[in-house]
Amino acid sequence: VADGAGASGLIVRLGKDFASSVLGTRSGPVRLAPGAEVEEIDLCDNRLKYRLVSGEGPGIGWVSVSTGGCPLLESLEEMSTEIVTIGG
């Protein structure tokens, strides 16, 4: 989850549609925390179904990939390539 997601993290939904239920508890939504690492299960338009690999948040769900042109998620493969290019 990229820094652009904000300090509170990403809202996670049960289904890919925005009308789908938000995952959470009685006290409020449970968000996918900044810095969390996820595995892609499905990608449909601007929505990603993920499985949590490390970090805090629901174990599985749907999140937005970007909002207003700002990315909310970053690919670890892209980050790795950038690091190699800059350090090389």
Coordinates of N, CA and C in Angstrom, one line a residue:
V1 N 0.9 -1.2 0.0 CA 0.0 0.0 0.0 C 0.9 1.2 0.0
A2 N 0.7 2.1 -1.0 CA 1.5 3.3 -1.2 C 1.3 4.4 -0.1
D3 N 2.2 5.3 0.0 CA 2.1 6.4 0.9 C 0.9 7.3 0.6
G4 N 0.5 7.3 -0.7 CA -0.6 8.1 -1.2 C -2.0 7.7 -0.6
A5 N -2.0 6.5 0.1 CA -3.2 6.0 0.6 C -3.6 6.8 1.9
G6 N -2.7 7.6 2.4 CA -3.0 8.3 3.7 C -2.7 7.5 4.9
A7 N -2.6 8.2 6.0 CA -2.3 7.5 7.3 C -3.3 6.5 7.7
S8 N -4.5 6.6 7.3 CA -5.5 5.7 7.8 C -5.6 4.4 7.0
G9 N -5.1 4.4 5.8 CA -5.1 3.2 4.9 C -6.3 3.2 4.0
L10 N -6.5 2.1 3.3 CA -7.5 1.9 2.3 C -8.7 1.2 2.8
I11 N -9.9 1.7 2.4 CA -11.2 1.0 2.7 C -11.2 -0.3 1.9
V12 N -11.6 -1.3 2.5 CA -11.7 -2.7 1.9 C -13.2 -3.1 1.8
R13 N -13.5 -3.5 0.6 CA -14.9 -4.0 0.4 C -15.0 -5.5 0.2
L14 N -16.1 -6.0 0.4 CA -16.4 -7.5 0.2 C -16.4 -7.8 -1.2
G15 N -16.9 -7.0 -2.1 CA -17.0 -7.2 -3.5 C -16.4 -6.1 -4.3
K16 N -16.2 -6.2 -5.6 CA -15.5 -5.2 -6.4 C -16.4 -3.9 -6.6
D17 N -17.7 -4.0 -6.5 CA -18.5 -2.8 -6.7 C -18.5 -1.9 -5.4
F18 N -18.6 -0.6 -5.7 CA -18.6 0.4 -4.6 C -19.8 0.3 -3.7
A19 N -20.8 -0.4 -4.2 CA -22.0 -0.6 -3.4 C -21.9 -1.8 -2.5
S20 N -20.8 -2.5 -2.7 CA -20.5 -3.7 -1.8 C -20.3 -3.3 -0.4
S21 N -20.5 -4.2 0.6 CA -20.3 -3.9 2.0 C -18.8 -3.6 2.3
V22 N -18.6 -2.6 3.2 CA -17.3 -2.3 3.7 C -16.9 -3.3 4.8
L23 N -15.7 -3.8 4.7 CA -15.3 -4.8 5.8 C -15.0 -4.0 7.1
G24 N -15.4 -4.5 8.2 CA -15.2 -3.8 9.4 C -15.8 -4.5 10.6
T25 N -15.9 -3.7 11.7 CA -16.5 -4.1 12.9 C -17.6 -3.1 13.3
R26 N -18.2 -3.3 14.4 CA -19.2 -2.4 14.9 C -18.6 -1.0 15.1
S27 N -17.4 -0.9 15.4 CA -16.7 0.4 15.7 C -16.3 1.1 14.5
G28 N -16.4 0.4 13.3 CA -16.0 1.1 12.1 C -15.3 0.2 11.1
P29 N -14.9 0.8 9.9 CA -14.2 0.0 8.9 C -12.9 -0.5 9.3
V30 N -12.5 -1.7 8.9 CA -11.1 -2.1 9.1 C -10.4 -1.9 7.8
R31 N -9.3 -1.1 7.8 CA -8.6 -0.7 6.6 C -7.4 -1.4 6.4
L32 N -6.9 -1.4 5.1 CA -5.7 -2.0 4.7 C -4.6 -0.9 5.0
A33 N -3.7 -1.2 5.9 CA -2.8 -0.2 6.5 C -1.7 0.1 5.5
P34 N -1.2 1.4 5.5 CA 0.0 1.8 4.7 C 1.1 0.8 5.0
G35 N 1.9 0.4 4.0 CA 3.0 -0.5 4.1 C 2.6 -1.9 4.0
A36 N 1.3 -2.2 4.0 CA 0.9 -3.6 3.9 C 1.3 -4.2 2.5
E37 N 1.6 -5.4 2.5 CA 2.0 -6.1 1.2 C 0.8 -7.1 0.9
V38 N 0.4 -7.0 -0.3 CA -0.7 -7.9 -0.8 C -0.4 -8.6 -2.0
E39 N -1.0 -9.7 -2.3 CA -0.9 -10.5 -3.5 C -2.1 -10.3 -4.3
E40 N -2.0 -10.0 -5.6 CA -3.1 -9.8 -6.5 C -3.8 -11.1 -6.8
I41 N -5.1 -11.2 -6.6 CA -5.9 -12.3 -7.0 C -6.6 -12.0 -8.3
D42 N -7.2 -10.8 -8.4 CA -7.9 -10.4 -9.6 C -7.8 -8.8 -9.8
L43 N -7.8 -8.4 -11.0 CA -7.8 -6.9 -11.3 C -8.8 -6.6 -12.3
C44 N -9.7 -5.8 -11.9 CA -10.9 -5.4 -12.8 C -11.0 -3.9 -12.8
D45 N -10.7 -3.3 -13.9 CA -10.7 -1.8 -14.0 C -9.8 -1.2 -13.0
N46 N -10.3 -0.4 -12.1 CA -9.5 0.2 -11.1 C -9.6 -0.5 -9.7
R47 N -10.1 -1.7 -9.7 CA -10.3 -2.5 -8.5 C -9.4 -3.7 -8.4
L48 N -8.8 -3.9 -7.3 CA -8.0 -5.1 -7.0 C -8.5 -6.0 -5.9
K49 N -8.7 -7.3 -6.3 CA -9.0 -8.3 -5.2 C -7.6 -8.8 -4.8
Y50 N -7.4 -8.7 -3.5 CA -6.1 -9.1 -2.9 C -6.2 -10.1 -1.8
R51 N -5.0 -10.7 -1.5 CA -4.8 -11.5 -0.3 C -3.7 -10.9 0.5
L52 N -3.8 -10.6 1.7 CA -2.8 -10.0 2.6 C -1.6 -10.9 2.8
V53 N -0.4 -10.4 2.5 CA 0.8 -11.2 2.7 C 1.5 -10.7 4.0
S54 N 1.6 -9.4 4.2 CA 2.1 -9.0 5.5 C 1.5 -7.6 5.8
G55 N 1.6 -7.2 7.0 CA 1.0 -5.9 7.4 C -0.3 -6.1 8.1
E56 N -1.0 -5.0 8.2 CA -2.3 -5.0 8.9 C -3.5 -4.7 8.0
G57 N -4.6 -5.4 8.2 CA -5.8 -5.2 7.4 C -6.5 -6.5 7.2
P58 N -7.7 -6.5 6.6 CA -8.4 -7.7 6.3 C -7.6 -8.6 5.4
G59 N -7.7 -9.9 5.7 CA -7.0 -10.9 5.0 C -7.2 -11.0 3.5
I60 N -8.4 -10.6 3.1 CA -8.8 -10.7 1.6 C -9.9 -9.6 1.4
G61 N -9.9 -9.1 0.2 CA -11.0 -8.1 -0.1 C -10.6 -7.3 -1.4
W62 N -11.4 -6.3 -1.7 CA -11.3 -5.5 -2.8 C -11.0 -4.0 -2.4
V63 N -10.0 -3.4 -3.1 CA -9.6 -2.0 -2.9 C -9.4 -1.3 -4.2
S64 N -9.4 0.0 -4.2 CA -9.2 0.8 -5.4 C -7.7 0.9 -5.6
V65 N -7.2 0.8 -6.8 CA -5.8 0.9 -7.2 C -5.3 2.3 -7.2
S66 N -6.2 3.3 -7.6 CA -5.8 4.7 -7.6 C -7.0 5.5 -7.4
T67 N -6.8 6.8 -7.1 CA -7.9 7.7 -7.0 C -7.4 9.1 -7.5
G68 N -8.2 9.7 -8.3 CA -7.8 11.0 -8.8 C -6.5 11.0 -9.5
G69 N -6.1 9.9 -10.2 CA -4.8 9.8 -10.9 C -3.6 9.5 -10.0
C70 N -3.8 9.4 -8.7 CA -2.8 9.1 -7.7 C -2.8 7.6 -7.3
P71 N -1.7 6.9 -7.5 CA -1.7 5.5 -7.1 C -1.8 5.3 -5.6
L72 N -2.6 4.3 -5.3 CA -2.8 3.9 -3.9 C -2.0 2.6 -3.6
L73 N -1.6 1.9 -4.6 CA -0.8 0.7 -4.5 C 0.4 0.8 -5.4
E74 N 1.5 0.2 -5.0 CA 2.7 0.1 -5.8 C 3.1 -1.4 -6.0
S75 N 3.6 -1.7 -7.1 CA 4.0 -3.1 -7.4 C 5.4 -3.2 -6.8
L76 N 5.6 -4.3 -6.1 CA 7.0 -4.6 -5.5 C 8.0 -4.8 -6.6
E77 N 7.5 -5.4 -7.8 CA 8.4 -5.6 -8.9 C 8.8 -4.3 -9.5
E78 N 8.0 -3.3 -9.6 CA 8.3 -2.0 -10.1 C 9.3 -1.3 -9.1
M79 N 9.0 -1.4 -7.8 CA 9.9 -0.8 -6.9 C 11.3 -1.4 -6.9
S80 N 11.4 -2.8 -7.1 CA 12.6 -3.5 -7.1 C 13.4 -3.0 -8.4
T81 N 12.7 -2.9 -9.5 CA 13.4 -2.4 -10.7 C 13.9 -1.0 -10.6
E82 N 13.2 -0.2 -9.9 CA 13.6 1.2 -9.7 C 14.8 1.2 -8.9
I83 N 14.9 0.4 -7.8 CA 16.0 0.4 -6.9 C 17.2 -0.1 -7.6
V84 N 17.1 -1.1 -8.4 CA 18.2 -1.6 -9.2 C 18.7 -0.6 -10.2
T85 N 17.8 0.1 -10.9 CA 18.2 1.1 -11.8 C 18.9 2.3 -11.2
I86 N 18.5 2.8 -10.1 CA 19.1 3.9 -9.4 C 20.4 3.5 -8.8
G87 N 20.5 2.3 -8.2 CA 21.7 1.9 -7.6 C 22.8 1.4 -8.6
G88 N 22.3 1.0 -9.8 CA 23.2 0.4 -10.8 C 24.0 1.5 -11.5

